[in-house]
XYZ file of C-alpha atoms in Angstrom:
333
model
C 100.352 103.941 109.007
C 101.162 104.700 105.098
C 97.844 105.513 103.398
C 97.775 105.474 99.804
C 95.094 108.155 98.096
C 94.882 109.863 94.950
C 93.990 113.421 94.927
C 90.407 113.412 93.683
C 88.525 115.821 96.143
C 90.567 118.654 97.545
C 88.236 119.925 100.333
C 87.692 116.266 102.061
C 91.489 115.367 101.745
C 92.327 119.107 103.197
C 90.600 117.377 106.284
C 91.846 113.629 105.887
C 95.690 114.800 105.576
C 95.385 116.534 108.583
C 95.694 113.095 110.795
C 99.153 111.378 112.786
C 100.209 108.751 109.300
C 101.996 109.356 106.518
C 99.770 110.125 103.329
C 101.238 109.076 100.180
C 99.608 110.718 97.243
C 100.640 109.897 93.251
C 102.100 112.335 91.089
C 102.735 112.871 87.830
C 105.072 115.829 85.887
C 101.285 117.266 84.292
C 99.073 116.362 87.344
C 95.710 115.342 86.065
C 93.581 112.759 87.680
C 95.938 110.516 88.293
C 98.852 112.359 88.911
C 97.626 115.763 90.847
C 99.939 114.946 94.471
C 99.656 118.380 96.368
C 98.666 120.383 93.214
C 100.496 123.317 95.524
C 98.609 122.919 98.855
C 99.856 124.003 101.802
C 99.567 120.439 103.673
C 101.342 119.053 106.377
C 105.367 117.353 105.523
C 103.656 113.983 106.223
C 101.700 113.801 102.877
C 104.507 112.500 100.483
C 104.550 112.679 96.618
C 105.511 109.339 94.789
C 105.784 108.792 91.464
C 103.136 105.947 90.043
C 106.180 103.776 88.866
C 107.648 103.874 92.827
C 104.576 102.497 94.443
C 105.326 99.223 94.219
C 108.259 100.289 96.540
C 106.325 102.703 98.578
C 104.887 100.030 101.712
C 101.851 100.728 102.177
C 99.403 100.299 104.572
C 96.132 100.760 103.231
C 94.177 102.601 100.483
C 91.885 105.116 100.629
C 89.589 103.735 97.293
C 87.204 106.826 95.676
C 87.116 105.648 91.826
C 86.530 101.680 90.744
C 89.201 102.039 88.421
C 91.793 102.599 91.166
C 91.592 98.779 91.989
C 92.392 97.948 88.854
C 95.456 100.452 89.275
C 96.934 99.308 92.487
C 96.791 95.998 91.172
C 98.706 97.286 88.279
C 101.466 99.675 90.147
C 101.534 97.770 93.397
C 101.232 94.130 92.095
C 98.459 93.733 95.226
C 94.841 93.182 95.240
C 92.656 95.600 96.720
C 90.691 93.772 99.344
C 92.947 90.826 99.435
C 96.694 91.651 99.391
C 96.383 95.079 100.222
C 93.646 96.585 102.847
C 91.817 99.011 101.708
C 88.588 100.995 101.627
C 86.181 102.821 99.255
C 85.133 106.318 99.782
C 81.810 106.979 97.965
C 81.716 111.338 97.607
C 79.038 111.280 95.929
C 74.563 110.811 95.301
C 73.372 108.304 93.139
C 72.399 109.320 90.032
C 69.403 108.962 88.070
C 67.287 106.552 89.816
C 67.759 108.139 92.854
C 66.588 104.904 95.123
C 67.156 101.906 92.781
C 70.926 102.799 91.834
C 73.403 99.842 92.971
C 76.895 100.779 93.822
C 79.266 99.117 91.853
C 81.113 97.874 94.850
C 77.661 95.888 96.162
C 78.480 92.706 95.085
C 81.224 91.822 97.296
C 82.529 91.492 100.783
C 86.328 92.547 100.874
C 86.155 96.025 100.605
C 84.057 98.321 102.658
C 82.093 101.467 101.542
C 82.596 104.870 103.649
C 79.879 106.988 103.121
C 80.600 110.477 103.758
C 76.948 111.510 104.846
C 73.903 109.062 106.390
C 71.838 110.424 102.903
C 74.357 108.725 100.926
C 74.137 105.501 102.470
C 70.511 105.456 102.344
C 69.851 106.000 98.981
C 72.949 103.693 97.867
C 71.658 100.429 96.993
C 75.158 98.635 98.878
C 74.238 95.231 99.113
C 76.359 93.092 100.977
C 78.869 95.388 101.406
C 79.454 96.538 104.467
C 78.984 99.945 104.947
C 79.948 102.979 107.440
C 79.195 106.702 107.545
C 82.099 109.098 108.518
C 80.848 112.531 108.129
C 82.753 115.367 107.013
C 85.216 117.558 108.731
C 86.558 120.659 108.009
C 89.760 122.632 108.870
C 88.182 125.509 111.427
C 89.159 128.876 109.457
C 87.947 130.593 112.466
C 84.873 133.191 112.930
C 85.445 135.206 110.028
C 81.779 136.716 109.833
C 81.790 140.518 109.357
C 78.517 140.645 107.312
C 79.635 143.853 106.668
C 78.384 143.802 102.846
C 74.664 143.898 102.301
C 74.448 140.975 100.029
C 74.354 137.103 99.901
C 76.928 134.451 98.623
C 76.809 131.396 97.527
C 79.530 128.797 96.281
C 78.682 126.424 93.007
C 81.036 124.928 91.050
C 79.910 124.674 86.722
C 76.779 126.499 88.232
C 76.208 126.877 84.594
C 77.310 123.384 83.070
C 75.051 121.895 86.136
C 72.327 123.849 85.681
C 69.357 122.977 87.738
C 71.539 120.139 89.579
C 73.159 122.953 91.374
C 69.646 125.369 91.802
C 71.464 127.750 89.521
C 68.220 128.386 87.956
C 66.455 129.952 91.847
C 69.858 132.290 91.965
C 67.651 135.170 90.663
C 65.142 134.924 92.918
C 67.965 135.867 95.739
C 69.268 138.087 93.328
C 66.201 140.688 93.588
C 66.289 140.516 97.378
C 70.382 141.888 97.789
C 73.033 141.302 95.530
C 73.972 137.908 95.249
C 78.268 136.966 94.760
C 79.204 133.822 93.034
C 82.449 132.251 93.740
C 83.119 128.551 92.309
C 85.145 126.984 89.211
C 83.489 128.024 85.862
C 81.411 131.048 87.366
C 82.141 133.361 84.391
C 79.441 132.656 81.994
C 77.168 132.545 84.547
C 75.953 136.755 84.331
C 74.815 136.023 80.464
C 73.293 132.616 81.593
C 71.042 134.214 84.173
C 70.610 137.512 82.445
C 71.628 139.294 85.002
C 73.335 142.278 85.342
C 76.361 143.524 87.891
C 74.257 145.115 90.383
C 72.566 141.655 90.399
C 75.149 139.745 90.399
C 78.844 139.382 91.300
C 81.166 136.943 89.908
C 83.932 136.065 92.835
C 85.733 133.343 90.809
C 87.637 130.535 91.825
C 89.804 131.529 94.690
C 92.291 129.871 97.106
C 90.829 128.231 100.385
C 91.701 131.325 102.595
C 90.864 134.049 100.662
C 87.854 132.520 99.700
C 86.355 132.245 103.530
C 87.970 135.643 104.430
C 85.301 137.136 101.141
C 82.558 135.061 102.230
C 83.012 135.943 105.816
C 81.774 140.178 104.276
C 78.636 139.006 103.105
C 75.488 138.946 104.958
C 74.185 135.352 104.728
C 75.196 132.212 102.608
C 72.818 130.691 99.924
C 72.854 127.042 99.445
C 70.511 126.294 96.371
C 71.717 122.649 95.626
C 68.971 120.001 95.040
C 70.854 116.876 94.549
C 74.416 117.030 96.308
C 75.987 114.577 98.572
C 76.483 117.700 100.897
C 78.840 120.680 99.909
C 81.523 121.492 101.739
C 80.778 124.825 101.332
C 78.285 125.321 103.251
C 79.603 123.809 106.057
C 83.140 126.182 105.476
C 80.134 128.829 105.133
C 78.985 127.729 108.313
C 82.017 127.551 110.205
C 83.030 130.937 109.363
C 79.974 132.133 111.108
C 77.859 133.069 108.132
C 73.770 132.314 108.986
C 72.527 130.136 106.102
C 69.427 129.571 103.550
C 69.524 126.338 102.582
C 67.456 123.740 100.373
C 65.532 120.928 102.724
C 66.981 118.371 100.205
C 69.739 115.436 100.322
C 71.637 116.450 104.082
C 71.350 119.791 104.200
C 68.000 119.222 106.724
C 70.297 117.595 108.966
C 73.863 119.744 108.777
C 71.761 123.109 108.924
C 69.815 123.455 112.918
C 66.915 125.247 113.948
C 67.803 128.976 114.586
C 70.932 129.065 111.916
C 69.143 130.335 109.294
C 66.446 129.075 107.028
C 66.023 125.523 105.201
C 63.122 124.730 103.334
C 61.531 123.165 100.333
C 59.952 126.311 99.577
C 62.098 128.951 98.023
C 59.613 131.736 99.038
C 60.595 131.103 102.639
C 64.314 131.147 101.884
C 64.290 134.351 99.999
C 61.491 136.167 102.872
C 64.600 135.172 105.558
C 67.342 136.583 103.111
C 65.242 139.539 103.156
C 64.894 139.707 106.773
C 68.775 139.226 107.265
C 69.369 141.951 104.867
C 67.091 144.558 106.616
C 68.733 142.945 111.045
C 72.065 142.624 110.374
C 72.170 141.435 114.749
C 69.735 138.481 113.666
C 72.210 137.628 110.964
C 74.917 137.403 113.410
C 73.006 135.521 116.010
C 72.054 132.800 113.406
C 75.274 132.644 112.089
C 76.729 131.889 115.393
C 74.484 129.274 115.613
C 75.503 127.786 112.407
C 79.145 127.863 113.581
C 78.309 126.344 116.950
C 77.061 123.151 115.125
C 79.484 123.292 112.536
C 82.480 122.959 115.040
C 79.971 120.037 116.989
C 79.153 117.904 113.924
C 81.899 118.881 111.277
C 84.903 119.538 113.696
C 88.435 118.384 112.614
C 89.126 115.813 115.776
C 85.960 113.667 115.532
C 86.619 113.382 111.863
C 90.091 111.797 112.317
C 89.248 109.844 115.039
C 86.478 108.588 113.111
C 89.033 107.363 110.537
C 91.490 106.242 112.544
C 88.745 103.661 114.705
C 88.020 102.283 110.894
C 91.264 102.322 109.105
C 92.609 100.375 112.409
C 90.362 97.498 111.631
C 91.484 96.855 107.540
C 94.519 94.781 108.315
C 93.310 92.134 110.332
C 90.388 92.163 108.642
C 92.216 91.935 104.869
C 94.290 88.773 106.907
C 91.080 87.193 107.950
C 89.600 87.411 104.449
C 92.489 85.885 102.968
C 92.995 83.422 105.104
C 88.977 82.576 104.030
C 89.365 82.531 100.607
C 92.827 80.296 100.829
C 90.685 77.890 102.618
C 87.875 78.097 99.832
C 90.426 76.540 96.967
């Protein structure tokens, strides 16, 4: 099968590419949006770059939807309808916004393209509508037990922690802070010392680093914060989790359900988050223990295989049922 994608969230199509088709990703000369292809990743020779002007050329199979305006674009390149002349699914990333319960997606008004949530949170909050609607959870490329703990301190991953604000729980970061020292990592990180007031014994800025270096760091520290409130669920933390790293996690969006008893701590209440960090800092053998729990349920829930699979039992279904829904709407005129 040729899948047509655009490059929109490099952790979840790290996982996706990883499957038996041939992924065929648009690319431009200056990247961007609409043009990123690999952007350098070390992926597998079956995900192809095309130029946007060569799609109509390309055969595809089916697309992999994740912005509304990429209907109106393979319309445009590939002179087929989403839906109709082409099969094809949308991947919703992301949490409503605003009015959390009462937002309606703006795919809910129609039948011909279904909505893949990528966690059972999303779906529930989503006002879908007649859409039909499936949950495929995430998976994640094993990086392998990692977990040293061998630095007393805690990390945590947030992207425009500062930008985001309390989005992102950037505001509870010093609360960790004056248990152990707490390292950063995540795009736009640097501001983030002055925005906190915080000095370097504090806090650590790890930057933005590349996928392996990044788990090999975060596989030194003692324990993994996850301070999100509203997130559809971070990849992070389940890369965190994976690693082997025990966890202290908010009780909002999925976190409750992606973090188990006895891998850490999750709670509404950041007192009992930051008493466990503290307890984790002082046993370094209950650290490990969690975090081998966390990695346990990582590899169950979040493992590679079930993932494809997943996407293989629904991307199997499009074409006949893009044929039948033409066939319906022929019939209609």
């Amino acid at each position: 099968m040729r899948i047509l994608l655009w490059h929109v969230h490099g952790g979840w199509t790290d996982a996706f590419v990883r499957g038996a088709h041939t992924y065929v990703l648009p690319t431009t000369p200056d990247g961007g949006p609409w043009g990123l292809g690999r952007a350098g990743r070390p992926w597998p020779a079956s995900v192809v770059e095309v130029a946007p002007a060569d799609l109509a050329d390309a055969d595809i199979d089916v697309v992999i939807l994740q912005r509304v305006e990429e209907i109106a674009e393979c319309e445009r390149l590939l002179g087929r309808v989403p839906g109709r002349d082409l099969p094809a699914v949308f991947l919703e990333h992301n949490t409503p916004r605003r009015d959390t319960v009462g937002t309606v997606h703006p795919l809910a008004g129609q039948t011909a393209i279904p909505i893949i949530h990528v966690t059972h949170f999303n779906e529930l909050f989503w006002d879908s509508g007649v859409a039909s609607t499936t949950v495929i959870e995430h998976g994640i490329v094993d990086p392998g037990y990692l977990y040293t703990g061998e630095v007393q301190q805690l990390a945590a991953v947030i992207n425009e922690p500062v930008r985001r604000g309390r989005i992102t729980g950037t505001d509870l970061l010093p609360r960790f802070a004056g248990v152990a020292p707490l390292e950063v990592f995540g795009m736009g990180t640097d501001g983030l010392s002055d925005a906190l007031d915080l000095g370097p014994a504090e806090l650590r800025i790890g930057g933005d680093l590349p996928t392996g270096e990044l788990h090999a760091r975060l596989g030194r520290s003692r324990a993994y914060v996850h301070p999100l409130r509203w997130t559809s669920l971070g990849l992070s933390l389940l890369e965190a989790m994976h690693v082997g790293l025990p966890v202290l996690a908010l009780a909002t969006t999925e976190a409750a359900r992606a973090v188990p008893p006895g891998a850490g701590a999750v709670s509404t209440r950041v007192e009992d988050l930051v008493r466990t960090a503290a307890r984790l800092m002082a046993d370094p053998d209950d650290a490990r223990s969690r975090g081998l729990v966390a990695r346990e349920a990582a590899l169950e829930r979040y493992g590679l295989a079930r993932f494809l699979d997943d996407w293989d039992a629904v991307l199997e279904e499009q074409p006949a049922r893009t044929r039948v829904l033409a066939v319906g709407e022929r019939r209609t005129q």
